[in-house]
Coordinates of C-alpha atoms and ligand atoms in Angstrom, one line a residue:
X1 CA -1.9 8.0 -19.3
X2 CA -4.8 6.5 -17.5
X3 CA -3.7 5.3 -14.1
X4 CA -7.2 4.3 -12.8
X5 CA -6.6 0.8 -11.3
X6 CA -10.2 0.0 -11.1
X7 CA -10.5 0.2 -14.8
X8 CA -8.3 -2.9 -15.0
X9 CA -10.9 -5.2 -13.5
X10 CA -11.7 -8.2 -15.8
X11 CA -8.3 -8.3 -17.3
X12 CA -7.1 -10.8 -14.7
X13 CA -9.6 -13.4 -15.9
X14 CA -7.7 -13.8 -19.2
X15 CA -4.7 -15.3 -17.4
X16 CA -4.8 -19.1 -17.4
X17 CA -4.3 -21.0 -14.1
X18 CA -1.0 -22.4 -15.4
X19 CA 0.4 -19.0 -16.4
X20 CA -0.8 -17.4 -13.2
X21 CA 0.8 -20.3 -11.2
X22 CA 4.1 -19.8 -13.1
X23 CA 3.9 -16.1 -12.4
X24 CA 3.4 -16.8 -8.7
X25 CA 6.3 -19.2 -8.6
X26 CA 8.5 -16.6 -10.2
X27 CA 8.0 -14.5 -7.0
X28 CA 9.9 -17.1 -5.0
X29 CA 12.5 -18.4 -7.5
X30 CA 15.2 -16.8 -5.3
X31 CA 14.1 -19.2 -2.5
X32 CA 15.2 -22.2 -4.6
X33 CA 17.2 -23.8 -1.7
X34 CA 14.4 -23.6 0.8
X35 CA 11.9 -24.8 -1.7
X36 CA 13.9 -27.9 -2.6
X37 CA 14.4 -28.7 1.1
X38 CA 10.7 -28.2 1.9
X39 CA 9.8 -30.3 -1.2
X40 CA 12.0 -33.1 0.1
X41 CA 10.5 -32.9 3.5
X42 CA 7.0 -33.0 2.1
X43 CA 7.9 -36.0 -0.1
X44 CA 9.3 -37.9 2.8
X45 CA 6.2 -37.0 4.8
X46 CA 3.8 -38.2 2.1
X47 CA 5.8 -41.4 1.4
X48 CA 5.8 -42.3 5.1
X49 CA 2.0 -41.7 5.4
X50 CA 1.4 -43.7 2.2
X51 CA 3.3 -46.7 3.6
X52 CA 1.1 -46.8 6.7
X53 CA -2.0 -48.5 5.2
X54 CA 0.1 -51.0 3.4
X55 CA 1.9 -52.0 6.6
X56 CA -1.3 -52.1 8.5
X57 CA -2.9 -54.4 5.9
X58 CA 0.2 -56.6 5.9
X59 CA 0.2 -56.8 9.8
X60 CA -3.5 -57.8 9.8
X61 CA -3.0 -60.6 7.2
X62 CA 0.4 -61.9 8.5
X63 CA 0.2 -61.3 12.2
X64 CA -3.3 -60.4 13.6
X65 CA -5.0 -63.2 11.7
X66 CA -2.4 -65.7 12.9
X67 CA -2.4 -64.3 16.4
X68 CA 1.4 -63.5 16.3
X69 CA 1.3 -60.6 18.7
X70 CA 5.1 -60.1 18.7
X71 CA 4.9 -59.2 15.0
X72 CA 2.0 -56.8 15.7
X73 CA 4.1 -55.1 18.4
X74 CA 7.1 -54.8 16.0
X75 CA 5.0 -53.3 13.2
X76 CA 3.2 -51.0 15.7
X77 CA 6.7 -49.7 16.7
X78 CA 7.7 -49.2 13.1
X79 CA 4.5 -47.4 12.4
X80 CA 5.0 -45.1 15.4
X81 CA 8.5 -44.2 14.3
X82 CA 7.3 -43.5 10.8
X83 CA 4.5 -41.2 12.1
X84 CA 7.0 -39.4 14.3
X85 CA 9.4 -38.8 11.4
X86 CA 6.4 -37.7 9.3
X87 CA 5.4 -35.2 12.1
X88 CA 9.0 -33.8 12.2
X89 CA 9.1 -33.3 8.4
X90 CA 5.7 -31.7 8.4
X91 CA 6.8 -29.2 11.1
X92 CA 10.1 -28.6 9.3
X93 CA 8.5 -27.8 6.0
X94 CA 5.9 -25.6 7.7
X95 CA 8.7 -23.6 9.3
X96 CA 10.6 -23.2 6.1
X97 CA 7.6 -22.2 4.0
X98 CA 6.5 -19.8 6.7
X99 CA 9.8 -18.0 6.2
X100 CA 9.4 -18.1 2.4
X101 CA 5.9 -16.6 2.7
X102 CA 7.0 -13.8 5.1
X103 CA 10.0 -12.9 3.0
X104 CA 7.8 -12.8 -0.1
X105 CA 5.4 -10.6 1.7
X106 CA 8.2 -8.3 2.8
X107 CA 9.7 -8.1 -0.7
X108 CA 6.3 -7.6 -2.4
X109 CA 5.2 -4.8 0.0
X110 CA 8.5 -3.0 -0.5
X111 CA 8.2 -3.4 -4.3
X112 CA 4.6 -2.1 -4.4
X113 CA 5.4 0.8 -2.0
X114 CA 8.5 1.9 -4.0
X115 CA 6.5 1.5 -7.3
X116 CA 3.8 3.7 -5.8
X117 CA 6.5 6.2 -4.8
X118 CA 7.7 6.4 -8.4
X119 CA 4.3 7.0 -9.9
X120 CA 3.2 10.5 -11.0
X121 CA 0.7 12.8 -9.4
X122 CA -1.9 11.6 -12.0
X123 CA -1.9 8.2 -10.4
X124 CA -2.8 9.6 -7.0
X125 CA -5.5 11.7 -8.6
X126 CA -7.1 8.7 -10.0
X127 CA -6.9 6.2 -7.2
X128 CA -8.2 6.3 -3.6
X129 CA -5.6 6.0 -0.9
X130 CA -7.7 3.4 1.0
X131 CA -7.8 1.1 -2.0
X132 CA -4.0 1.4 -2.4
X133 CA -3.4 0.7 1.3
X134 CA -5.6 -2.4 1.0
X135 CA -3.5 -3.6 -2.0
X136 CA -0.3 -3.1 -0.1
X137 CA -1.5 -4.7 3.2
X138 CA -4.3 -7.2 2.4
X139 CA -3.7 -8.5 -1.0
X140 CA 0.0 -9.2 -0.4
X141 CA -1.0 -11.1 2.7
X142 CA -3.1 -13.4 0.5
X143 CA 0.1 -14.4 -1.3
X144 CA 1.9 -14.9 1.9
X145 CA -0.8 -17.3 3.1
X146 CA -0.6 -19.1 -0.2
X147 CA 3.1 -19.6 0.0
X148 CA 3.4 -20.3 3.7
X149 CA 0.4 -22.5 4.2
X150 CA -0.9 -23.8 0.9
X151 CA 1.9 -24.4 -1.6
X152 CA 3.6 -27.3 0.0
X153 CA 0.4 -28.8 1.2
X154 CA -0.6 -28.6 -2.4
X155 CA 2.4 -30.6 -3.5
X156 CA 2.2 -33.0 -0.5
X157 CA -1.5 -33.7 -1.3
X158 CA -0.8 -34.3 -4.9
X159 CA 2.0 -36.8 -4.1
X160 CA -0.2 -38.6 -1.5
X161 CA -3.0 -38.7 -4.0
X162 CA -0.9 -40.1 -6.8
X163 CA 0.7 -42.6 -4.4
X164 CA -2.7 -43.7 -3.1
X165 CA -4.0 -43.9 -6.7
X166 CA -1.1 -46.1 -7.7
X167 CA -1.6 -48.4 -4.7
X168 CA -5.3 -48.7 -5.5
X169 CA -4.6 -49.7 -9.1
X170 CA -1.8 -52.1 -8.3
X171 CA -3.6 -54.0 -5.5
X172 CA -6.7 -54.6 -7.7
X173 CA -7.1 -52.6 -10.8
X174 CA -10.9 -53.3 -11.1
X175 CA -11.8 -51.9 -7.7
X176 CA -9.1 -49.3 -8.2
X177 CA -10.8 -47.9 -11.3
X178 CA -14.2 -47.9 -9.5
X179 CA -12.6 -46.1 -6.5
X180 CA -11.0 -43.5 -8.7
X181 CA -13.9 -42.9 -11.1
X182 CA -15.7 -40.3 -8.9
X183 CA -12.6 -38.2 -9.0
X184 CA -13.1 -37.5 -12.6
X185 CA -16.4 -35.8 -11.7
X186 CA -14.4 -33.6 -9.3
X187 CA -11.9 -32.7 -12.0
X188 CA -14.6 -31.5 -14.4
X189 CA -16.4 -29.7 -11.6
X190 CA -13.2 -27.9 -10.5
X191 CA -12.4 -26.9 -14.0
X192 CA -15.8 -25.4 -14.6
X193 CA -15.9 -23.5 -11.3
X194 CA -12.3 -22.1 -11.0
X195 CA -12.8 -18.9 -13.0
X196 CA -16.0 -18.2 -11.1
X197 CA -14.2 -18.7 -7.7
X198 CA -11.4 -16.3 -8.8
X199 CA -14.0 -13.7 -9.9
X200 CA -15.8 -13.9 -6.6
X201 CA -12.6 -13.4 -4.7
X202 CA -11.5 -10.5 -6.9
X203 CA -14.8 -8.9 -6.3
X204 CA -14.4 -9.4 -2.6
X205 CA -10.9 -7.8 -2.6
X206 CA -12.2 -4.9 -4.6
X207 CA -14.9 -4.2 -2.0
X208 CA -12.3 -4.5 0.8
X209 CA -10.4 -1.8 -1.1
X210 CA -13.6 0.2 -1.4
X211 CA -14.2 -0.1 2.4
X212 CA -10.6 1.0 3.2
X213 CA -11.1 4.0 0.9
X214 CA -14.2 5.0 2.8
X215 CA -12.5 4.7 6.1
X216 CA -9.5 6.7 4.8
X217 CA -11.7 9.4 3.4
X218 CA -13.8 9.9 6.5
X219 CA -10.8 9.8 8.9
X220 CA -8.8 12.3 6.9
X221 CA -11.8 14.6 6.7
X222 CA -13.2 14.1 10.1
X223 CA -13.1 17.9 11.0
X224 CA -15.3 18.7 8.0
X225 CA -17.6 15.8 8.9
X226 CA -18.0 17.0 12.5
X227 CA -18.3 20.7 11.5
X228 CA -21.1 19.9 9.0
X229 CA -22.6 17.3 11.2
X230 CA -22.2 14.8 8.3
X231 CA -21.6 11.8 10.5
X232 CA -24.8 10.2 9.4
X233 CA -23.9 10.7 5.7
X234 CA -20.5 9.0 6.1
X235 CA -22.0 6.3 8.4
X236 CA -24.4 5.6 5.5
X237 CA -21.7 5.5 3.0
X238 CA -19.6 3.3 5.1
X239 CA -22.6 1.1 5.8
X240 CA -23.1 0.7 2.0
X241 CA -19.4 -0.1 1.4
X242 CA -19.6 -2.6 4.3
X243 CA -22.7 -4.1 2.9
X244 CA -21.1 -4.5 -0.5
X245 CA -18.2 -6.2 1.2
X246 CA -20.5 -8.4 3.2
X247 CA -22.3 -9.5 0.1
X248 CA -19.1 -10.2 -1.9
X249 CA -17.5 -11.9 1.2
X250 CA -20.5 -14.2 1.4
X251 CA -20.2 -14.9 -2.3
X252 CA -16.4 -15.6 -2.0
X253 CA -17.0 -17.7 1.1
X254 CA -19.5 -19.8 -0.7
X255 CA -17.3 -20.1 -3.8
X256 CA -14.3 -21.1 -1.7
X257 CA -16.2 -23.8 0.1
X258 CA -18.5 -25.0 -2.6
X259 CA -16.2 -27.9 -3.5
X260 CA -16.2 -29.4 0.0
X261 CA -19.7 -31.1 0.1
X262 CA -19.3 -32.3 -3.5
X263 CA -15.8 -33.8 -2.7
X264 CA -17.2 -35.4 0.5
X265 CA -20.0 -37.0 -1.5
X266 CA -17.5 -38.3 -4.2
X267 CA -15.3 -39.7 -1.4
X268 CA -18.2 -41.5 0.2
X269 CA -19.3 -43.0 -3.2
X270 CA -15.7 -44.2 -3.7
X271 CA -15.7 -45.8 -0.2
X272 CA -19.0 -47.6 -0.9
X273 CA -17.7 -48.9 -4.2
X274 CA -14.5 -50.2 -2.6
X275 CA -16.4 -51.8 0.3
X276 CA -18.9 -53.5 -2.1
X277 CA -16.3 -54.7 -4.5
X278 CA -13.9 -55.7 -1.7
X279 CA -16.5 -57.8 0.1
X280 CA -17.6 -59.4 -3.1
X281 CA -14.0 -60.4 -3.9
X282 CA -13.4 -61.7 -0.4
X283 CA -16.5 -63.9 -0.8
X284 CA -14.9 -65.2 -4.1
X285 CA -11.6 -65.8 -2.2
X286 CA -9.7 -63.3 -4.4
X287 CA -9.1 -60.7 -1.7
X288 CA -8.0 -60.6 2.0
X289 CA -9.4 -58.6 5.0
X290 CA -6.0 -57.0 5.4
X291 CA -6.0 -55.8 1.8
X292 CA -9.6 -54.5 2.1
X293 CA -8.5 -52.5 5.2
X294 CA -5.5 -51.1 3.3
X295 CA -7.8 -50.4 0.3
X296 CA -10.3 -48.5 2.3
X297 CA -7.4 -46.5 3.9
X298 CA -5.9 -45.8 0.4
X299 CA -9.3 -44.6 -0.8
X300 CA -9.4 -42.2 2.1
X301 CA -5.8 -41.2 1.4
X302 CA -6.8 -40.5 -2.1
X303 CA -10.0 -38.5 -1.4
X304 CA -8.9 -36.6 1.8
X305 CA -6.1 -34.8 0.0
X306 CA -8.4 -34.3 -2.9
X307 CA -10.8 -32.6 -0.5
X308 CA -8.0 -30.5 1.0
X309 CA -7.0 -29.7 -2.6
X310 CA -10.4 -28.1 -2.9
X311 CA -9.6 -25.6 -0.1
X312 CA -6.1 -25.2 -1.4
X313 CA -7.4 -24.6 -4.9
X314 CA -9.6 -21.9 -3.5
X315 CA -6.6 -20.4 -1.7
X316 CA -4.8 -20.4 -5.0
X317 CA -7.6 -18.6 -6.7
X318 CA -7.6 -16.0 -3.8
X319 CA -3.8 -15.6 -4.2
X320 CA -4.2 -15.2 -7.9
X321 CA -6.9 -12.6 -7.5
X322 CA -4.6 -10.8 -5.0
X323 CA -1.6 -11.1 -7.4
X324 CA -3.7 -9.7 -10.2
X325 CA -4.4 -6.6 -8.1
X326 CA -0.8 -6.3 -7.0
X327 CA 0.6 -6.8 -10.5
X328 CA -1.7 -4.1 -11.8
X329 CA 0.3 -1.6 -9.7
X330 CA 3.7 -3.2 -10.4
X331 CA 3.0 -3.1 -14.2
X332 CA 2.4 0.6 -14.1
X333 CA 5.2 2.8 -15.3
X334 CA 5.4 6.5 -14.8
X335 CA 4.9 8.5 -17.9
X336 CA 7.1 11.2 -16.4
X337 CA 10.3 9.5 -17.5
X338 CA 13.5 11.3 -18.0
X339 CA 14.1 11.5 -21.8
X340 CA 17.3 12.4 -23.5
X341 CA 17.5 16.1 -24.4
X342 CA 15.9 16.7 -27.8
X343 CA 17.9 17.8 -30.8
X344 CA 16.3 21.2 -30.7
X345 CA 18.0 22.1 -27.4
X346 CA 19.0 25.8 -27.5
X347 CA 20.6 28.3 -25.3
X348 CA 18.0 30.8 -24.0
X349 CA 18.0 33.8 -21.7
X350 CA 14.6 32.5 -20.4
X351 CA 14.7 30.2 -17.4
X352 CA 11.5 28.5 -18.4
X353 CA 9.4 28.4 -21.6
X354 CA 6.1 26.9 -22.7
X355 CA 6.1 26.1 -26.4
X356 CA 2.7 25.4 -27.8
X357 CA 1.6 23.7 -24.7
X358 CA -1.8 21.9 -24.4
X359 CA -2.9 20.1 -21.4
X360 CA -6.0 18.3 -20.1
X361 CA -6.4 15.9 -17.2
X362 CA -7.1 12.3 -18.1
X363 CA -10.7 11.9 -19.3
X364 CA -11.3 15.6 -18.9
X365 CA -11.6 18.5 -21.2
X366 CA -8.5 20.5 -22.3
X367 CA -7.6 23.0 -19.6
X368 CA -4.8 24.8 -21.4
X369 CA -4.8 25.5 -25.2
X370 CA -1.6 26.2 -27.1
X371 CA 0.2 28.2 -24.4
X372 CA 3.4 30.1 -25.2
X373 CA 5.1 31.9 -22.4
X374 CA 8.6 32.7 -21.2
X375 CA 9.9 33.3 -17.7
X376 CA 13.1 35.3 -17.5
X377 CA 15.8 34.7 -14.9
X378 CA 15.5 36.8 -11.7
X379 CA 12.0 38.2 -12.5
X380 CA 8.8 37.9 -10.6
X381 CA 5.7 36.7 -12.4
X382 CA 2.1 36.6 -11.2
X383 CA -0.6 34.2 -12.3
X384 CA -4.0 35.6 -11.6
X385 CA -7.4 34.5 -12.8
X386 CA -10.8 33.2 -11.6
X387 CA -11.2 30.2 -9.5
X388 CA -10.7 27.1 -11.6
X389 CA -9.2 29.1 -14.3
X390 CA -6.1 26.9 -14.6
X391 CA -3.4 28.7 -12.5
X392 CA -2.4 25.6 -10.4
X393 CA -2.5 23.5 -13.5
X394 CA -0.1 25.9 -15.2
X395 CA 2.2 25.9 -12.2
X396 CA 2.0 22.1 -12.1
X397 CA 3.3 21.9 -15.6
X398 CA 6.1 24.3 -14.8
X399 CA 7.2 22.0 -12.0
X400 CA 6.5 18.9 -14.2
X401 CA 4.0 17.4 -12.0
X402 CA 2.4 16.6 -15.3
X403 CA 3.6 16.5 -18.9
X404 CA 1.8 18.6 -21.5
X405 CA -0.5 16.5 -23.8
X406 CA 1.1 18.5 -26.7
X407 CA 3.9 20.9 -26.9
X408 CA 7.1 21.3 -24.8
X409 CA 8.2 22.9 -21.6
X410 CA 11.8 24.1 -21.6
X411 CA 13.9 24.7 -18.5
X412 CA 17.1 26.6 -19.2
X413 CA 16.6 26.0 -22.9
X414 CA 16.4 22.2 -22.5
X415 CA 13.3 20.0 -22.6
X416 CA 12.2 19.8 -18.9
X417 CA 11.8 16.0 -19.4
X418 CA 15.6 15.8 -19.9
X419 CA 16.2 16.6 -16.2
X420 CA 16.0 13.8 -13.7
X421 CA 13.6 14.3 -10.7
X422 CA 16.4 15.2 -8.3
X423 CA 17.9 17.9 -10.5
X424 CA 14.5 19.3 -11.3
X425 CA 13.2 19.4 -7.8
X426 CA 16.4 21.2 -6.7
X427 CA 15.9 23.7 -9.4
X428 CA 12.2 24.3 -8.9
X429 CA 10.7 24.9 -5.5
X430 CA 6.9 24.6 -5.3
X431 CA 4.9 25.8 -2.3
X432 CA 1.6 24.0 -2.8
X433 CA -1.8 25.4 -2.0
X434 CA -2.3 22.8 0.7
X435 CA 1.2 22.3 2.2
X436 CA 1.6 18.9 3.7
X437 CA 3.8 18.4 6.8
X438 CA 5.1 15.1 8.1
X439 CA 5.2 13.9 11.7
X440 CA 8.3 15.2 13.4
X441 CA 9.8 18.6 14.1
X442 CA 9.9 21.9 12.3
X443 CA 13.5 21.2 11.5
X444 CA 12.7 17.8 10.0
X445 CA 10.0 19.4 7.9
X446 CA 12.0 22.3 6.6
X447 CA 14.9 20.0 5.7
X448 CA 12.6 17.5 4.0
X449 CA 14.1 16.4 0.7
X450 CA 17.1 18.8 1.1
X451 CA 20.4 17.0 1.0
X452 CA 22.4 20.2 1.5
X453 CA 21.9 20.6 5.3
X454 CA 21.0 17.0 6.1
X455 CA 23.7 16.7 8.7
X456 CA 23.7 20.2 10.1
X457 CA 23.4 20.8 13.8
X458 CA 20.7 23.2 15.1
X459 CA 23.3 25.9 15.5
X460 CA 24.6 25.5 11.9
X461 CA 21.1 25.4 10.6
X462 CA 20.1 28.5 12.6
X463 CA 23.0 30.3 10.9
X464 CA 21.8 29.2 7.4
X465 CA 18.3 30.3 8.3
X466 CA 19.6 33.7 9.4
X467 CA 21.5 34.0 6.1
X468 CA 18.3 33.2 4.2
X469 CA 16.5 36.0 6.2
X470 CA 14.2 33.4 7.6
X471 CA 14.9 33.9 11.3
X472 CA 11.9 36.0 11.9
X473 CA 9.7 33.3 10.5
X474 CA 11.3 30.7 12.7
X475 CA 10.8 32.9 15.7
X476 CA 7.0 32.5 15.2
X477 CA 7.4 28.9 16.4
X478 CA 7.6 28.6 20.2
X479 CA 10.2 26.0 20.3
X480 CA 12.0 27.0 17.1
X481 CA 13.5 24.2 15.1
X482 CA 12.4 21.7 17.7
X483 CA 8.7 22.6 17.6
X484 CA 6.7 19.4 17.2
X485 CA 4.5 18.8 14.2
X486 CA 1.9 16.1 14.2
X487 CA 0.9 14.0 11.2
X488 CA -0.5 16.0 8.4
X489 CA 0.5 19.2 10.3
X490 CA -2.2 19.0 13.0
X491 CA -1.1 21.0 16.0
X492 CA 0.1 23.9 13.9
X493 CA -2.1 26.5 12.3
X494 CA -2.7 26.6 8.5
X495 CA -0.7 29.8 8.3
X496 CA 2.2 28.2 10.3
X497 CA 2.0 25.2 7.9
X498 CA 2.4 27.6 5.0
X499 CA 5.4 29.3 6.7
X500 CA 7.1 25.9 7.2
X501 CA 6.5 25.1 3.5
X502 CA 7.9 28.5 2.6
X503 CA 11.1 28.0 4.6
X504 CA 11.4 24.5 3.2
X505 CA 11.2 25.8 -0.4
X506 CA 13.5 28.9 0.2
X507 CA 16.2 26.8 1.9
X508 CA 16.5 24.6 -1.2
X509 CA 17.7 27.8 -3.0
X510 CA 15.8 27.0 -6.2
X511 CA 16.3 28.8 -9.5
X512 CA 12.5 29.0 -9.8
X513 CA 10.2 29.4 -6.8
X514 CA 6.4 28.9 -7.3
X515 CA 4.1 30.1 -4.6
X516 CA 0.6 28.8 -5.1
X517 CA -1.7 30.8 -2.8
X518 CA 1.2 30.4 -0.4
X519 CA 0.2 33.4 1.7
X520 CA -3.5 33.0 1.7
X521 CA -3.7 32.2 5.4
X522 CA -1.0 34.5 6.6
X523 CA -1.6 37.8 8.4
X524 CA -0.7 41.0 6.6
X525 CA 2.4 41.8 8.7
X526 CA 3.9 38.3 8.2
X527 CA 2.9 38.5 4.5
X528 CA 5.0 41.7 4.2
X529 CA 7.8 39.8 5.9
X530 CA 7.5 37.1 3.3
X531 CA 7.6 39.7 0.6
X532 CA 10.8 41.1 2.0
X533 CA 12.3 37.6 2.1
X534 CA 11.3 37.0 -1.5
X535 CA 12.9 40.3 -2.4
X536 CA 16.2 39.2 -0.8
X537 CA 16.4 35.9 -2.7
X538 CA 19.4 35.7 -4.9
X539 CA 19.1 38.0 -7.9
X540 CA 18.9 35.1 -10.4
X541 CA 15.9 33.5 -8.6
X542 CA 12.7 33.6 -10.7
X543 CA 9.4 33.7 -8.8
X544 CA 6.0 32.7 -9.9
X545 CA 3.3 33.8 -7.6
X546 CA -0.3 32.7 -7.8
X547 CA -2.6 34.9 -5.7
X548 CA -6.2 35.9 -5.4
X549 CA -5.2 38.9 -3.1
X550 CA -3.9 41.2 -5.8
X551 CA -1.9 43.3 -3.3
X552 CA 0.5 40.4 -3.0
X553 CA 1.6 40.7 -6.6
X554 CA 2.1 44.5 -6.8
X555 CA 5.8 44.1 -7.3
X556 CA 5.5 41.5 -10.1
X557 CA 7.4 42.2 -13.3
X558 CA 4.7 40.6 -15.3
X559 CA 1.2 39.5 -14.7
X560 CA -0.4 36.6 -16.6
X561 CA -4.2 36.2 -16.7
X562 CA -5.1 32.5 -16.7
X563 CA -8.6 31.6 -17.8
X564 CA -10.6 29.8 -20.5
X565 CA -7.5 27.8 -21.6
X566 CA -5.4 30.8 -22.1
X567 CA -2.5 32.3 -20.3
X568 CA -2.4 35.9 -21.5
X569 CA -0.2 38.9 -20.6
X570 CA -2.4 41.1 -18.5
X571 CA -0.2 44.2 -18.6
X572 CA -0.8 46.2 -15.5
X573 CA -2.4 45.2 -12.2
X574 CA -5.5 47.4 -13.1
X575 CA -5.9 45.5 -16.4
X576 CA -5.7 42.2 -14.5
X577 CA -8.3 43.4 -12.1
X578 CA -10.5 44.5 -15.0
X579 CA -10.3 41.1 -16.6
X580 CA -11.0 39.4 -13.3
X581 CA -14.1 41.5 -12.8
X582 CA -15.5 41.4 -16.3
X583 CA -13.8 38.5 -18.1
X584 CA -15.6 35.4 -19.3
X585 CA -15.2 32.7 -16.7
X586 CA -14.2 29.2 -17.6
X587 CA -15.8 27.5 -14.6
Ligands
LIG601 N1 -6.6 16.5 -10.6 C1 -7.5 17.0 -11.5 N2 -8.2 16.2 -12.2 C2 -9.1 16.6 -13.1 N3 -9.4 17.9 -13.3 C3 -8.8 18.8 -12.5 C4 -7.8 18.4 -11.6 N4 -7.3 19.5 -11.0 C5 -7.9 20.6 -11.5 N5 -8.8 20.2 -12.4 C6 -9.7 21.0 -13.3 O1 -8.8 21.9 -14.0 C7 -9.4 23.2 -14.0 C8 -8.3 24.2 -13.5 O2 -8.0 23.9 -12.2 P1 -6.9 24.7 -11.4 O3 -6.7 24.1 -10.1 O4 -5.7 24.8 -12.3 O5 -7.5 26.1 -11.3 P2 -7.0 27.4 -10.4 O6 -7.0 28.5 -11.3 O7 -5.7 27.1 -9.8 O8 -8.1 27.5 -9.3 P3 -8.0 28.1 -7.8 O9 -7.9 29.5 -7.9 O10 -9.3 27.6 -7.3 O11 -6.9 27.4 -7.2 C9 -10.6 23.2 -13.1 O12 -11.7 23.1 -14.0 C10 -10.5 21.9 -12.3 O13 -11.8 21.3 -12.2

């Protein structure tokens, strides 16, 4: 399955605004109560604001023109109260929707993070960490901003606009129509430009992701960069990413603000039409000054929210572009699902078997062709072969980091896909070529993902370690179990990292233990010690050792030579050596 998220660009443009809006709303359906209260608050707010111009016009015609200042004072008081209540409702809905936005952000981030955790290794091969971080952090925040700041303003502005439009048409339908006509232009303009605005914002988010990916790559490889003095190269690459982001941000900024001057112009034209028409009607005795003041205010009340809607519409396009990027992740499903055991399930003396297995990485050539092999319980197997020959790939299929493109892998006679991830990872221990350690202590790292000793005290764990013959390895660490390990394993040597990974795998007591170049950075004496520990594993444990240093596999019961898409029995160590020296290389 192809997990490359950046292949999905363009798909989002097919979603209509209406569908996207409905999808966005579905994210907050569980907030129904808060939404209803916020909606009521915004309705009250808009209604109070809408009544203002009418009361002002009324006051002018009935009290100001007749110099009845008592009435003016009374209506001023009423207006003040109305504006205070409007202020309170506005504050209240802002608070409510702020909560809705933050909770949505919280839920979305959790959902994306746990989805990412469920996805298979192929997903991580095909996507850059920086881009994923940007999706989890930045894109979700765009939705938060939409829900907390824009959604209710959106509703409020629409209510105010409709209210103002109704007042304009009721007071005098001829001037009303003239006042509203320029809005049609806005409608057409908005419709035409919306897809373009969304595209501009999607492009901008993509470049933010690209920039994060550059930062992540250079930060995680800073040692290589310093050692090879490649700072300029990475500076240049970052500069390019930054420049792309700058260009797309300018484009998105322009797109997001392009409505504003056009809206302002339409609003001014409307005011001009109202003023001309109003003065003409006053001269004909059909209109009063108070009504004209109300009218001008309603025209403003119609066009101001419309102008704000332009910004809000742009926010909506930004949120939709963000949602597209987020939903691309949420829509992904792992193809490493647990499937019911196939009918062909048979009992077998072999712990693990490959039956006509083919495998290739997505969009790559086939790495393994029609492999058949069988690993017996309690035996030690070695995989040797040239660099890039396919040893790690074979081991990854044994541990089900990937599924074969054709054929079946059987574990204990049952399709390996029939085991759930917990069962499988307890049965198969994999010491990777590049062991990764987490920030914490040696203890936390060796107990990682191991429920058996989760609540053990240091004393109990030391006893377990002694029973597993690992105490000499632990003694290499100055502070034993409590030795601190920094993020990614900095602060401990590469060899020490491999020892921690070794202890982590052995303590899980797997049925099958895979060591992929697991001793490549370990001194000969310690390596012998590891050999002894491996020798003392329970008699039923099967070991698969990948090694370039052939002395480490002297004791293997069987040696497989992995190259050119084949996994062939090599027979003796000498044979394997001969193949290695004179064989045809794949890479
Ligand atoms: N994640 C990946 N995506 C695409 N191709 C890959 C990936 N990992 C490995 N390959 C390709 O698969 C082939 C086999 O690689 P593999 O890592 O299995 O070789 P190996 O025998 O373990 O090599 P080494 O001895 O260097 O560890 C190589 O040509 C490599 O380029």
